[in-house]
Amino acid sequence: EKELNQSNLHPSEVQELNEKLSVLVMLKRKYGGSLEAVIEYQNQILVKIQNDSSMDKKLSELKIEKNQLEKQYVSLSKEISKKRKQHSKKLVQKIENNLNKLGMENTKFHIELSNLNPKEFFPYGNDKCQFQIASNKSGDLRLLNKIASGGELSRIQLAIKMLKLNTDLNESVVFDEIDTGISGKIAAMTGEVMKEISRNQQVLCITHLPQIAGKGDYHFVPTKIYDSSEVKIQVNKLSEKEKIDEIASLMSGEKITKTSKDRAKEILKVQ
């Protein structure tokens, strides 16, 4: 500063240079202690500005792509919805036919399709699907999960599964008390259908009917065990001989007769 004051520069030029020196001193103190560090920081800022500019461009491109995808989603969801409505009528007829075979001949089945929020996006389109049933053809339709019993739910599930008998599916199906309200020929048919389904996927069935139990590849019997503090459930896998006795007991009760054992062997196809 002393040298500047002794130079031939105009006082205003000296003041301007002093101000620049003050700025440089401040920058060195704030960004690393040297002019090289200040220049390095400047370069970093320039790179960031360039990157921000690139990001703005990328963001603009993504917004355009987003709008295009939204339009594509709306178009596809409308097409899917149209096809769902077309095929739902055919499915309803097939399901009602299957329910008729399973002893629910007076049941009316309906697939209700309604639109979801158009401002939201869902992985399977813009439809909400609900199953409705009525206990007879002239009754009022109500939501399946509100009025169907456990046995009815199992049979409706089975009626739907019957649509895909020849389809390979990697899943397990549980039928709980599917035998409620059925017997005889319908029970036998139900067992045959479940056997057919089990060829492509695992089926677990809780039943008291010999016609259904006899179709199983493996039989398990649960037993309650009481002790002083709690009740435990023990599940035993039956041997071939125990299978016969268990199926026979389902027919004749606690006292197993020769006739019931012969019938059990027939159901199990045991010589």
C-alpha atoms as one frame of an Amber mdcrd trajectory, in Angstrom:
protein
   0.000   0.000   0.000   2.945   2.316   0.827   4.448   1.620  -2.592   1.156
   2.390  -4.253   0.952   5.726  -2.452   4.509   6.626  -3.631   3.742   5.740
  -7.275   2.676   8.167  -9.968  -0.822   6.702 -10.008  -3.815   8.874  -9.583
  -5.255   8.732  -6.051  -8.468   7.226  -7.386  -6.518   4.425  -9.074  -4.593
   3.813  -5.868  -7.863   3.560  -3.945  -9.259   1.127  -6.515  -6.151  -1.075
  -6.304  -6.248  -0.988  -2.495  -9.851  -2.146  -2.571  -8.930  -5.012  -4.900
  -6.061  -6.004  -2.608  -8.423  -5.990   0.366 -10.797  -8.254  -1.520  -7.954
 -10.644  -2.405  -6.780 -10.734   1.228 -10.351 -11.524   2.341 -10.718 -14.242
  -0.299  -7.400 -15.844   0.673  -8.412 -15.822   4.328 -11.840 -17.338   3.559
 -10.920 -19.906   0.891  -7.611 -21.566   1.752  -4.941 -18.964   2.525  -3.486
 -18.528  -0.984  -4.456 -17.208  -4.396  -4.046 -20.719  -5.815  -6.668 -21.997
  -3.352  -8.994 -19.147  -4.309  -8.586 -19.941  -8.007  -9.239 -23.655  -7.309
 -12.429 -22.752  -5.471 -13.431 -20.505  -8.389 -12.960 -23.429 -10.777 -15.123
 -25.617  -8.558 -17.874 -22.986  -8.628 -17.686 -22.780 -12.418 -17.990 -26.582
 -12.700 -20.989 -26.529 -10.355 -22.674 -23.829 -12.414 -22.089 -25.892 -15.540
 -23.466 -29.008 -13.840 -26.503 -27.107 -12.583 -27.170 -25.948 -16.113 -26.943
 -29.564 -17.316 -29.270 -30.669 -14.523 -31.820 -28.034 -15.506 -31.738 -29.380
 -19.037 -32.047 -32.975 -17.780 -34.933 -31.990 -15.512 -36.720 -30.379 -18.438
 -36.251 -33.553 -20.501 -37.549 -35.709 -17.631 -40.662 -33.541 -17.275 -41.400
 -34.012 -20.956 -40.872 -37.790 -20.611 -43.088 -37.855 -17.489 -45.935 -36.155
 -19.358 -45.590 -38.613 -22.232 -45.647 -41.594 -19.862 -48.689 -40.230 -18.041
 -50.555 -39.931 -21.331 -49.468 -43.469 -22.236 -50.650 -44.743 -18.830 -54.064
 -43.120 -19.246 -54.449 -44.621 -22.713 -53.393 -48.116 -21.594 -55.526 -48.038
 -18.445 -58.599 -47.145 -20.517 -57.885 -50.034 -22.880 -57.372 -52.432 -19.950
 -60.587 -51.235 -18.315 -62.499 -51.796 -21.549 -61.166 -55.365 -21.865 -61.876
 -56.083 -18.201 -65.518 -55.104 -18.642 -65.782 -57.265 -21.748 -64.249 -60.356
 -20.126 -65.861 -59.934 -16.695 -69.250 -60.924 -18.118 -67.823 -64.164 -19.495
 -66.014 -64.872 -16.214 -69.194 -64.317 -14.192 -71.066 -66.893 -16.283 -68.263
 -69.466 -15.905 -67.950 -68.861 -12.160 -71.704 -69.225 -11.641 -71.608 -72.513
 -13.590 -68.773 -73.738 -11.357 -70.637 -72.648  -8.226 -73.641 -74.625  -9.460
 -71.436 -77.751  -9.640 -70.205 -77.064  -6.097 -73.667 -76.934  -4.540 -74.271
 -73.179  -4.723 -76.707 -73.318  -7.628 -78.805 -70.351  -6.444 -75.875 -67.993
  -6.039 -75.600 -64.900  -8.218 -72.032 -63.690  -8.748 -71.028 -60.226  -9.946
 -67.735 -58.420 -10.662 -68.025 -54.713  -9.888 -65.491 -52.498 -11.691 -65.181
 -48.844 -10.683 -62.661 -46.098 -11.447 -59.977 -45.061  -8.992 -58.651 -41.530
  -8.480 -57.696 -40.313 -12.004 -54.907 -38.142 -10.545 -53.122 -41.171  -9.088
 -51.295 -44.002 -10.815 -51.580 -47.705  -9.951 -49.584 -50.732 -11.179 -52.633
 -52.566 -12.596 -54.558 -49.730 -14.194 -57.243 -47.391 -12.913 -59.920 -49.947
 -11.933 -61.091 -51.055  -8.506 -62.438 -54.608  -8.614 -64.871 -56.015  -6.057
 -66.685 -59.362  -5.976 -70.368 -59.356  -5.049 -72.799 -62.217  -4.483 -76.457
 -62.798  -3.748 -77.738 -65.959  -2.113 -80.328 -66.377  -4.887 -80.751 -65.123
  -8.437 -83.327 -62.488  -7.445 -81.559 -61.273  -4.285 -79.645 -58.055  -3.779
 -75.940 -58.144  -4.518 -73.652 -57.444  -1.578 -69.881 -57.473  -1.101 -68.521
 -60.999  -0.949 -66.439 -60.407   2.189 -69.466 -58.986   4.027 -71.988 -61.799
   3.672 -70.214 -65.028   2.655 -69.463 -67.678   5.268 -66.104 -69.403   5.521
 -67.355 -72.423   3.584 -68.900 -70.247   0.882 -65.687 -68.243   0.528 -63.727
 -71.454   0.067 -66.110 -72.743  -2.590 -66.110 -69.415  -4.423 -62.306 -69.493
  -4.306 -62.437 -73.016  -5.713 -64.875 -71.932  -8.448 -62.412 -69.224  -9.495
 -59.462 -71.628  -9.346 -61.382 -73.997 -11.617 -60.942 -71.397 -14.373 -57.190
 -72.064 -14.354 -56.995 -75.840 -13.989 -54.386 -76.156 -16.732 -52.253 -73.206
 -15.646 -48.964 -73.642 -13.803 -48.947 -71.421 -10.717 -46.258 -71.141  -8.083
 -48.533 -70.694  -5.078 -50.306 -72.502  -2.245 -54.082 -72.528  -1.783 -55.861
 -73.097   1.545 -59.481 -74.297   1.591 -60.970 -74.022   5.087 -64.183 -75.989
   5.749 -65.051 -76.081   2.055 -67.455 -78.956   2.789 -69.997 -76.769   4.626
 -73.494 -77.540   3.306 -72.472 -80.128   0.698 -72.453 -83.926   0.583 -72.715
 -86.906  -1.723 -72.142 -86.302  -5.420 -71.252 -82.600  -5.000 -68.701 -83.444
  -2.312 -67.118 -86.052  -4.576 -66.988 -83.577  -7.448 -65.436 -80.953  -5.149
 -62.748 -83.432  -4.148 -62.004 -84.235  -7.786 -61.629 -80.553  -8.651 -59.265
 -79.975  -5.734 -57.237 -83.002  -6.777 -56.987 -81.546 -10.278 -55.857 -78.162
  -8.944 -53.192 -79.859  -6.799 -51.474 -81.135  -9.934 -50.199 -77.615 -10.610
 -50.020 -76.034  -7.148 -50.000 -76.980  -3.470 -53.444 -77.374  -1.905 -54.141
 -77.473   1.838 -57.671 -78.450   2.812 -59.449 -78.667   6.169 -62.428 -80.994
   5.801 -64.720 -83.466   7.558 -65.982 -85.175   4.412 -64.438 -88.528   3.412
 -65.069 -87.808  -0.288 -62.770 -84.789  -0.060 -60.255 -86.067   2.484 -59.784
 -89.232   0.438 -58.370 -87.218  -2.482 -55.387 -85.961  -0.484 -51.856 -87.232
  -1.061 -50.970 -86.637   2.596 -53.206 -86.616   5.644 -52.603 -84.732   8.882
 -54.727 -84.881  12.036 -54.529 -82.139  14.696 -54.929 -83.033  18.379 -55.342
 -80.688  21.334 -53.003 -81.351  24.243 -53.958 -79.814  27.579 -51.507 -79.121
  30.385 -51.660 -76.995  33.501 -50.735 -73.716  31.822 -51.755 -73.836  28.165
 -53.362 -75.735  25.318 -51.080 -77.015  22.565 -51.931 -78.356  19.123 -50.105
 -81.436  17.927 -50.300 -82.327  14.221 -49.545 -85.895  13.185 -48.945 -87.160
   9.670 -50.933 -90.378   9.091 -49.531 -93.619   7.765 -51.366 -95.542   5.032
 -53.135 -97.715   7.635 -54.024 -94.679   9.744 -55.455 -93.000   6.648 -57.931
 -95.845   6.222 -59.004 -95.673   9.873 -59.380 -91.894   9.758 -61.499 -91.926
   6.582 -63.579 -94.754   8.039 -64.149 -92.769  11.246 -65.421 -89.817   9.210
 -68.119 -92.124   7.841 -69.079 -94.258  10.820 -68.095 -92.115  13.780 -66.098
 -93.249  16.770 -66.826 -96.948  16.194 -65.104 -98.036  12.990 -66.906-100.842
  11.183 -65.689-103.248   8.528 -68.097-101.666   6.069 -66.703 -98.187   6.694
 -63.118 -99.490   6.378 -63.964-101.184   3.076 -65.550 -97.939   1.846 -62.483
 -95.985   3.020 -60.209 -98.308   1.041 -62.420 -97.774  -1.982 -62.199 -93.988
  -1.633 -58.435 -94.164  -1.127 -58.150 -96.715  -3.901 -56.299 -99.109  -1.612
 -56.417-102.835  -2.336
